[in-house]
Short mmCIF file of C-alpha atoms (C1' of nucleotides) in Angstrom, two decimals:
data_model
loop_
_atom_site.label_atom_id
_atom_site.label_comp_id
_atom_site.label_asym_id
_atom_site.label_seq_id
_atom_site.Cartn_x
_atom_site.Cartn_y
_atom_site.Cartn_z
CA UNK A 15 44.07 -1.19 1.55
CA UNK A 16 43.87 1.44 -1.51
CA UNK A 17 41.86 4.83 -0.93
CA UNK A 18 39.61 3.37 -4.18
CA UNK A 19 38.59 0.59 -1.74
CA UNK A 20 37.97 2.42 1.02
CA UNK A 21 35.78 4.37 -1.16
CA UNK A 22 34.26 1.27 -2.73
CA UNK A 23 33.56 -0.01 0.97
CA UNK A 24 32.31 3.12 1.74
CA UNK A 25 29.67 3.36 -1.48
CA UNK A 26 28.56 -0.39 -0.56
CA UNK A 27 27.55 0.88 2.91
CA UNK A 28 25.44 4.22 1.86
CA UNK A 29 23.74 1.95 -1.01
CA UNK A 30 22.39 -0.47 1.65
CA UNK A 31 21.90 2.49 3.58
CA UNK A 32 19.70 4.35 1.10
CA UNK A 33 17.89 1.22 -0.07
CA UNK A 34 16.67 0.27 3.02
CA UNK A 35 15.65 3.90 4.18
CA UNK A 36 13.50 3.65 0.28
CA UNK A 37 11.89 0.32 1.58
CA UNK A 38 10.73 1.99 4.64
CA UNK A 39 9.77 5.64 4.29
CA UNK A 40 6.48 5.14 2.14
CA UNK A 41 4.98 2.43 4.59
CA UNK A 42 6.08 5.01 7.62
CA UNK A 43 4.65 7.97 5.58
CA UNK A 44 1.20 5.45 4.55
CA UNK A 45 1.30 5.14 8.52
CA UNK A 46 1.28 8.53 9.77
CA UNK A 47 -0.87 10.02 7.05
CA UNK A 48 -3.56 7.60 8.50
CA UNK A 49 -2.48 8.46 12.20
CA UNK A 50 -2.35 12.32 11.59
CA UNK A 51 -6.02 11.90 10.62
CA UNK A 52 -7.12 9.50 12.93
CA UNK A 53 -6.49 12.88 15.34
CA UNK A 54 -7.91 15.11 12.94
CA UNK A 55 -11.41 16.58 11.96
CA UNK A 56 -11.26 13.70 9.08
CA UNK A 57 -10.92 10.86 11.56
CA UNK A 58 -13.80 9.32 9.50
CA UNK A 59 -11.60 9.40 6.28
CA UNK A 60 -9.42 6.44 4.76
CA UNK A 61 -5.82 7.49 3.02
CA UNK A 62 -7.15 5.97 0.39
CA UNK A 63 -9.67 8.44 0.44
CA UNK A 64 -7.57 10.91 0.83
CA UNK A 65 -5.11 10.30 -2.06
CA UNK A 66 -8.51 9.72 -4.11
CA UNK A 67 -9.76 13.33 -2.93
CA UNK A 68 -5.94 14.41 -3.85
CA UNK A 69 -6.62 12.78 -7.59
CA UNK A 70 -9.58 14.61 -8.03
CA UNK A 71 -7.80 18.17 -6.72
CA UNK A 72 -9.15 21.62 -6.43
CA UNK A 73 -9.32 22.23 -10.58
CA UNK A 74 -11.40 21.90 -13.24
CA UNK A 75 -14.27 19.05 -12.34
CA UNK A 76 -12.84 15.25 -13.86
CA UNK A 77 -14.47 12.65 -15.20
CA UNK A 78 -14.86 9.59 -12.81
CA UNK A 79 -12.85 7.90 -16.13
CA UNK A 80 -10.46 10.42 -15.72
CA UNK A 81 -9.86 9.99 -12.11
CA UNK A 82 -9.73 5.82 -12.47
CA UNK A 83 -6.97 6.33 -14.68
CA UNK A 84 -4.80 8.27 -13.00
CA UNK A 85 -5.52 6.12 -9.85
CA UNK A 86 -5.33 2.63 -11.84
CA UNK A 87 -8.52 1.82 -10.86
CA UNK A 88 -11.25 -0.08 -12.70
CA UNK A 89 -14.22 1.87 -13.36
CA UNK A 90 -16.31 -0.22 -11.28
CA UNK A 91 -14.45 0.40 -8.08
CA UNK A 92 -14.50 4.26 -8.88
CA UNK A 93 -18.01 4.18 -8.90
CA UNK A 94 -17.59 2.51 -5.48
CA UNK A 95 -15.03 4.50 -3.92
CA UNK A 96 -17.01 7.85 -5.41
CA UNK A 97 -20.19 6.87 -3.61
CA UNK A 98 -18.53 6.85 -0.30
CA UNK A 99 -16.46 10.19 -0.91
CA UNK A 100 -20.24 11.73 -1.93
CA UNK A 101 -21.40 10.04 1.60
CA UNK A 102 -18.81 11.90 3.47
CA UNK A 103 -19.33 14.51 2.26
CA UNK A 104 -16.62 15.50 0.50
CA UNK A 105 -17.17 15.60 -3.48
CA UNK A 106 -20.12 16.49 -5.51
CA UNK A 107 -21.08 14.83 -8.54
CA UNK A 108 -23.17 16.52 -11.46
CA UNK A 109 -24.05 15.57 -14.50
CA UNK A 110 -21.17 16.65 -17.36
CA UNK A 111 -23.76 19.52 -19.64
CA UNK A 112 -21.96 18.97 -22.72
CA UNK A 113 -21.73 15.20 -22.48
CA UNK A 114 -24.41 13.06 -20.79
CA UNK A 115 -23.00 10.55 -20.29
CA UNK A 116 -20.00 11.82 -17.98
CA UNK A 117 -20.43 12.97 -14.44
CA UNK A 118 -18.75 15.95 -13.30
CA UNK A 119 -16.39 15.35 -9.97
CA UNK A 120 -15.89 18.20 -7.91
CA UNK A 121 -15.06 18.34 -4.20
CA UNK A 122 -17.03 20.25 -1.85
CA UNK A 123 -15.83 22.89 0.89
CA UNK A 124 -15.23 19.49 2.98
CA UNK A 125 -13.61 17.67 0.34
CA UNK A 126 -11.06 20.83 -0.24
CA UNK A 127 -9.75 21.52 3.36
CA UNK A 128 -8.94 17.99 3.50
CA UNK A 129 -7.06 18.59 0.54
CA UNK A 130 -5.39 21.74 1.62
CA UNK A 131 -4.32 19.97 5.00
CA UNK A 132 -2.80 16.95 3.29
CA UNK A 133 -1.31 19.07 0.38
CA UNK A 134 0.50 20.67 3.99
CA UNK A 135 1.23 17.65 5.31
CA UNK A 136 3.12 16.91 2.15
CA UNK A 137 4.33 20.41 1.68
CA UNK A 138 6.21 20.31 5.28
CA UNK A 139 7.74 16.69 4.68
CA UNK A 140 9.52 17.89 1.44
CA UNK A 141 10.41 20.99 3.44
CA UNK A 142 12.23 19.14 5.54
CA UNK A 143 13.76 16.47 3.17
CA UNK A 144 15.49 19.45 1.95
CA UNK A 145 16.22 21.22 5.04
CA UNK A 146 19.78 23.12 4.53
CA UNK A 147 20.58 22.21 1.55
CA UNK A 148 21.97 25.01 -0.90
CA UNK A 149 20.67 25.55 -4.51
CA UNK A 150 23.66 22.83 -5.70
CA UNK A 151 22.78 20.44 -3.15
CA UNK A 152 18.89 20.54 -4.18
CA UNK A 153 19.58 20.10 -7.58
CA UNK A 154 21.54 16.66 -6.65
CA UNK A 155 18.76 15.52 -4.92
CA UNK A 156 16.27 16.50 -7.18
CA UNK A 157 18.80 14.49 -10.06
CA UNK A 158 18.46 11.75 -7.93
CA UNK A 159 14.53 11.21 -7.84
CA UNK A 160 15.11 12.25 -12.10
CA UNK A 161 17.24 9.30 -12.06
CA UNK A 162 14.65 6.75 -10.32
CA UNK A 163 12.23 8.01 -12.67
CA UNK A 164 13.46 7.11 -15.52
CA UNK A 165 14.57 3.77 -14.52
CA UNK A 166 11.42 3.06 -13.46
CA UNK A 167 9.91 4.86 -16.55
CA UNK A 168 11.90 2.36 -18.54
CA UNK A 169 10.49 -0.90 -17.56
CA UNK A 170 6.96 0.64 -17.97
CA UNK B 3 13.66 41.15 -9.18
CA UNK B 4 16.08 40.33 -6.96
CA UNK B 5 18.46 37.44 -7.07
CA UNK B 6 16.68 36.64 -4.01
CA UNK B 7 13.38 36.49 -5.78
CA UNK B 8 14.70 33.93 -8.34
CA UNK B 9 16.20 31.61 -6.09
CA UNK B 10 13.45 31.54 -4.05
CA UNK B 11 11.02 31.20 -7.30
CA UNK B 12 13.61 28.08 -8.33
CA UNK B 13 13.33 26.40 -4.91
CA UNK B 14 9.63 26.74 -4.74
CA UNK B 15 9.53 24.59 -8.46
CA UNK B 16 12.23 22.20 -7.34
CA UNK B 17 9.86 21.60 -3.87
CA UNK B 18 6.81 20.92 -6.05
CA UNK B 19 8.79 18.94 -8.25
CA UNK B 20 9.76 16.85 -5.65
CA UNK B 21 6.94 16.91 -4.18
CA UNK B 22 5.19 14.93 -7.13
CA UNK B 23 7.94 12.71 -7.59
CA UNK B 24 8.08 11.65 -4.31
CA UNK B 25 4.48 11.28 -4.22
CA UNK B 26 4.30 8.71 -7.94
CA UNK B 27 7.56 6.45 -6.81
CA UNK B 28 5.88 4.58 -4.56
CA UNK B 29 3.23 3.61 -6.38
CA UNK B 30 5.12 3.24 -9.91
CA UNK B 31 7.73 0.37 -7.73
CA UNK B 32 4.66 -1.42 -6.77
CA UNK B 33 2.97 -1.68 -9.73
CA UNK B 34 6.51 -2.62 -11.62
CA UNK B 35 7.00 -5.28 -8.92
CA UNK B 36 3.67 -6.40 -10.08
CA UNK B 37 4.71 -7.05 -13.69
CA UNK B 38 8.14 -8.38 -13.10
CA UNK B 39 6.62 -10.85 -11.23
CA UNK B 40 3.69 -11.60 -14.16
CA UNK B 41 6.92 -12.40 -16.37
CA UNK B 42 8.94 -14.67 -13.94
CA UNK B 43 8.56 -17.79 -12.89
CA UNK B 44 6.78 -16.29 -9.76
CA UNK B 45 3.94 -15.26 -11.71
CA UNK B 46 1.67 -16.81 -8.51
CA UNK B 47 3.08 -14.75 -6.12
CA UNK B 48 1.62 -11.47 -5.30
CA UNK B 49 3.95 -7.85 -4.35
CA UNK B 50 2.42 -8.17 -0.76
CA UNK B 51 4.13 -11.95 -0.38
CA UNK B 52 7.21 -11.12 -1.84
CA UNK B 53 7.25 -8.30 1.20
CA UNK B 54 6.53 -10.82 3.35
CA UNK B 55 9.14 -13.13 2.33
CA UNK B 56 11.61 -10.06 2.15
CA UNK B 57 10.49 -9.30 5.77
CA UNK B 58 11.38 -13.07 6.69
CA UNK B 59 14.71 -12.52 5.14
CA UNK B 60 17.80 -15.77 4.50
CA UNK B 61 18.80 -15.08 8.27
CA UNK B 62 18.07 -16.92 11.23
CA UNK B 63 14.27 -18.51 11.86
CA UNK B 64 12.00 -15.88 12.89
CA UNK B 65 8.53 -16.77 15.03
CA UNK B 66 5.42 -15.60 13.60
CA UNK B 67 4.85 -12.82 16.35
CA UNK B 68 8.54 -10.91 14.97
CA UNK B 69 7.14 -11.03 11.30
CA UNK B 70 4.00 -9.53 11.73
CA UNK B 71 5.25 -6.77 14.06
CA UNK B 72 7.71 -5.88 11.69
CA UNK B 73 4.98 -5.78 8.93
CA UNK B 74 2.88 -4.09 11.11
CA UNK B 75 0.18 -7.13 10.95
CA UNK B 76 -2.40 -8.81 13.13
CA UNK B 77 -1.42 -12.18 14.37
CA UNK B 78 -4.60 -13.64 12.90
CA UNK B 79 -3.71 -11.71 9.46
CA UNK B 80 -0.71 -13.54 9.57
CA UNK B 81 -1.70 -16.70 10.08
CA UNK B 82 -3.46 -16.82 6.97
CA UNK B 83 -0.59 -14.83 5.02
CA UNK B 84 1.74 -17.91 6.43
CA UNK B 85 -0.28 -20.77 5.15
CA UNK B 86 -0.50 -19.18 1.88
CA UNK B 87 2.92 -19.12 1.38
CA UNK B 88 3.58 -22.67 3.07
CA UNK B 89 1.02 -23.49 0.46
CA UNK B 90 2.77 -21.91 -2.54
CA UNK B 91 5.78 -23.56 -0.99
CA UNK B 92 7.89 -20.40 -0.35
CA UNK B 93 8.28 -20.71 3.67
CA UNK B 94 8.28 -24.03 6.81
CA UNK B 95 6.88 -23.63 9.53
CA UNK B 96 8.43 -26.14 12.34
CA UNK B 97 7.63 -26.05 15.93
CA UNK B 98 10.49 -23.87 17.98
CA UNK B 99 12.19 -26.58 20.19
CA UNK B 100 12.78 -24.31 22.83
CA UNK B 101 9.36 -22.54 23.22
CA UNK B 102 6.61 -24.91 22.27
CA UNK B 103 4.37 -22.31 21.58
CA UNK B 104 6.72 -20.82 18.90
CA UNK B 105 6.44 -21.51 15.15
CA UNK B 106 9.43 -20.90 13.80
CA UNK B 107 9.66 -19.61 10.10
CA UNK B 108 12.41 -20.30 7.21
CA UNK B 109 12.69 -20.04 3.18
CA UNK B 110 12.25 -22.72 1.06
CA UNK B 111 14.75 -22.59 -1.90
CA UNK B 112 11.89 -21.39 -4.08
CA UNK B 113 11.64 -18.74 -1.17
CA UNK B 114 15.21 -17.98 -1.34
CA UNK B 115 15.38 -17.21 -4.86
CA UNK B 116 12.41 -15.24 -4.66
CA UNK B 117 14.06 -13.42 -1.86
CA UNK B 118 17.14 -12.82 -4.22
CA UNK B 119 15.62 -11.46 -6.92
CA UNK B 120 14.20 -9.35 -5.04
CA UNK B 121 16.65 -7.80 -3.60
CA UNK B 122 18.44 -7.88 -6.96
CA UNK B 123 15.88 -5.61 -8.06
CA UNK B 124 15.95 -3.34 -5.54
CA UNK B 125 20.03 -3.29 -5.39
CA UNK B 126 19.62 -1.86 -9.43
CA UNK B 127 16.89 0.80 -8.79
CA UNK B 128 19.14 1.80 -6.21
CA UNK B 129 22.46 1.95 -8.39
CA UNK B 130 20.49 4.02 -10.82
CA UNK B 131 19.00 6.37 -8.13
CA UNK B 132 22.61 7.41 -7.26
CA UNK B 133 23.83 6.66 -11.00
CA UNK B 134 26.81 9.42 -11.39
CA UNK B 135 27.50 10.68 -8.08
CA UNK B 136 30.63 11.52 -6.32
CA UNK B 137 31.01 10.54 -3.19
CA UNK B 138 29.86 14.10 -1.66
CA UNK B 139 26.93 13.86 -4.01
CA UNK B 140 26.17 10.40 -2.53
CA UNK B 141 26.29 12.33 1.07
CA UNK B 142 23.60 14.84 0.14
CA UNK B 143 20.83 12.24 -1.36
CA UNK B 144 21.72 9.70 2.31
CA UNK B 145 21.45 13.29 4.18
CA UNK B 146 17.95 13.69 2.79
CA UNK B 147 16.58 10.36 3.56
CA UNK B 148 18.18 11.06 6.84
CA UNK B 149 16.23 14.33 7.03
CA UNK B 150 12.96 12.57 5.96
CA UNK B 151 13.40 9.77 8.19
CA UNK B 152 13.94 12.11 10.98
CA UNK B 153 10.60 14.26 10.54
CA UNK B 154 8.85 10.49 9.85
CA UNK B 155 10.11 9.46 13.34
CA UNK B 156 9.12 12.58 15.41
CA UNK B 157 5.46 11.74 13.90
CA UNK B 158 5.19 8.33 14.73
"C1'" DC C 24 4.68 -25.68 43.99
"C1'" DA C 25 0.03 -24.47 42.37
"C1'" DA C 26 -2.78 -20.86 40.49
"C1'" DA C 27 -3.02 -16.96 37.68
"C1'" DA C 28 -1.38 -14.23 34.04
"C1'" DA C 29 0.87 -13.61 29.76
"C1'" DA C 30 2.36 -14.87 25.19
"C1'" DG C 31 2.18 -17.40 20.66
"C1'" DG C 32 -0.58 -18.94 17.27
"C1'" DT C 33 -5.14 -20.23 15.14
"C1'" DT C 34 -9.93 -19.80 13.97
"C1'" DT C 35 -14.06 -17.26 13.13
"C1'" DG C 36 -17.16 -13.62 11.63
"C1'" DA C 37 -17.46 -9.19 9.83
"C1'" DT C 38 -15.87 -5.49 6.79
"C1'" DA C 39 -13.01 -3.38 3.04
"C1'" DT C 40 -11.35 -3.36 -1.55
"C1'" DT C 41 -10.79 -4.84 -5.73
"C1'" DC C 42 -11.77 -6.80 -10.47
"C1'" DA C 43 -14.13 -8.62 -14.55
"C1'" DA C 44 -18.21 -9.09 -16.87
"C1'" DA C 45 -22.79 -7.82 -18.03
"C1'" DC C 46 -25.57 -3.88 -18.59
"C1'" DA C 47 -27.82 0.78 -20.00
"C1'" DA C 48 -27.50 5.26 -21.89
"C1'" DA C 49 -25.29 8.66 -24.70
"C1'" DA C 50 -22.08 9.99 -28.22
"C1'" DA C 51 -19.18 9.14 -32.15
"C1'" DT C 52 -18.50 6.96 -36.43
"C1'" DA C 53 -19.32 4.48 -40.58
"C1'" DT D 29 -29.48 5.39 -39.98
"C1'" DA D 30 -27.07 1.47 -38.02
"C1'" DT D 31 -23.05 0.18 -35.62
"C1'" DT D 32 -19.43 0.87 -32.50
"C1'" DT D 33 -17.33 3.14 -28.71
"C1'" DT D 34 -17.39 5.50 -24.43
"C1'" DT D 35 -19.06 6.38 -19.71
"C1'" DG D 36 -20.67 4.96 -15.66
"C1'" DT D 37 -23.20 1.40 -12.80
"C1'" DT D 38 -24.33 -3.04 -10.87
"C1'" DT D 39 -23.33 -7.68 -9.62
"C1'" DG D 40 -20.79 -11.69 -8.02
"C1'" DA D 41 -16.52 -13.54 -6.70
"C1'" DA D 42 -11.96 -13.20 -4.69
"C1'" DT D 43 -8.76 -11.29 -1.41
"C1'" DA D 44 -7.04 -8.96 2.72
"C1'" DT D 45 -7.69 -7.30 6.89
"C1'" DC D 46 -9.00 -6.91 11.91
"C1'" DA D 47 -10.84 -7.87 16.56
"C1'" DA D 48 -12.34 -11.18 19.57
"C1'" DA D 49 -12.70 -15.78 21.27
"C1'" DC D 50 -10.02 -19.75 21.89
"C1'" DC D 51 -6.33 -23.36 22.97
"C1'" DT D 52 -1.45 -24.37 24.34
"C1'" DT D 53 2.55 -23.44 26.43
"C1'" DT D 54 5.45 -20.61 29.21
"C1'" DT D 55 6.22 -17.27 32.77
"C1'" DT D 56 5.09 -14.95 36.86
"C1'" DT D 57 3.33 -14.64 41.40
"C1'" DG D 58 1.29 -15.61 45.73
#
DNA sequence: CAAAAAAGGTTTGATATTCAAACAAAAATA
DNA sequence: TATTTTTGTTTGAATATCAAACCTTTTTTG
């Protein structure tokens, strides 16, 4: 038994590894997010709200056609899914001045700590994705999500 | 400004980088899923049942009750998730001769080579995730799943 | 061993989410 | 000005989900 198959061996084992930990985090992550709030101030929100109050962010208003986009929504279910954000409470939506026909989404002091505390949530996972790594180490990790990118960027 | 400053300045980029792309992946997979199945011959087969038949897997009979607390599932949910795919002919059901009360739960061949594909698909987009890596390099990305497993796990 | 409890699976009724298509109003274009 | 496009809404249908009630079968317990 060669070193190169060893090493081979070895590879096959981290691959499985590493594709099974991919298959699992984002339904664990999906899971807590809605836990976490379930404890929370927001235990009234959905994460789908939340990633929709995430789409809309703390800049400039958007467009509700904006917003559907970058979800991959239709515009019908915007409409929808805006109406129920407005009855919680946690956007506003004003007609666009220049353009009449576009309403203005903004979120409202509600709408933005939610925002802030799942931007933290987030923040704190990545934290520790890349807990001791070095500079070297981050930048093979970070070539590593490039890498998934672009493959998936490719059958776009 | 320090060297201090500027790696911290780099780190804080590479964490929002990461951030992001950590936050897109997800939802980029599904939606390719989604068209890669349009184009096959399993264009009437939807992500979620190709999860499903992933979470049955080619190994040995599994009863309803193991399926949908692995998918994290109502019994009743999967019920009708079940006959579906009996229906599109992926799965049997056959009564468990052991426990009566037991339905036990295999791939067709149709299911099988659904189940294949899959996993072809996710064995490339993980070949490409670690495309160029040394074997240390390889250590780093499995040590930051690790990591993020880890915090996932302390939440749940 | 008989009665009670538990477990596996199904059905039912209610709620959520989504889409496509039809629509109205405003803006852009020809 | 007349036509087309864009923006957002409404409507109707399809799908997915859950909890609770239910029936069998198995296990536990008195």
């Amino acid at each position: 038994m060669s070193v190169y198959d060893d090493e081979t061996k070895f590879k096959k084992a981290e691959h499985d590894f590493i594709n099974e930990a991919l298959a699992n985090v984002y339904d664990n992550i999906l899971r807590i997010e809605e836990k976490e709030l379930k404890k929370s101030s927001f235990s009234d929100i959905t994460v789908k709200e939340v990633h929709l109050v995430h789409a809309i962010s703390l800049h400039e208003p958007k467009s509700a056609s904006q917003i559907a986009k970058k979800m991959h929504l239709s515009r019908g279910t915007l409409t929808v899914n805006l109406r129920n954000l407005e009855r919680k409470g946690l956007i506003h939506r004003t007609k666009n001045s220049q353009d009449q026909r576009v309403t203005d989404i903004t979120l409202t002091k509600r709408g933005r700590v939610l925002y802030r505390a799942h931007n933290a949530f987030h923040s704190k996972m990545v934290d520790r994705f890349l807990a001791g790594f070095n500079l070297d180490e981050l930048k093979v990790v970070k070539h590593a999500l490039v890498n998934l990118q672009d493959f998936l960027d490719e059958l776009t």
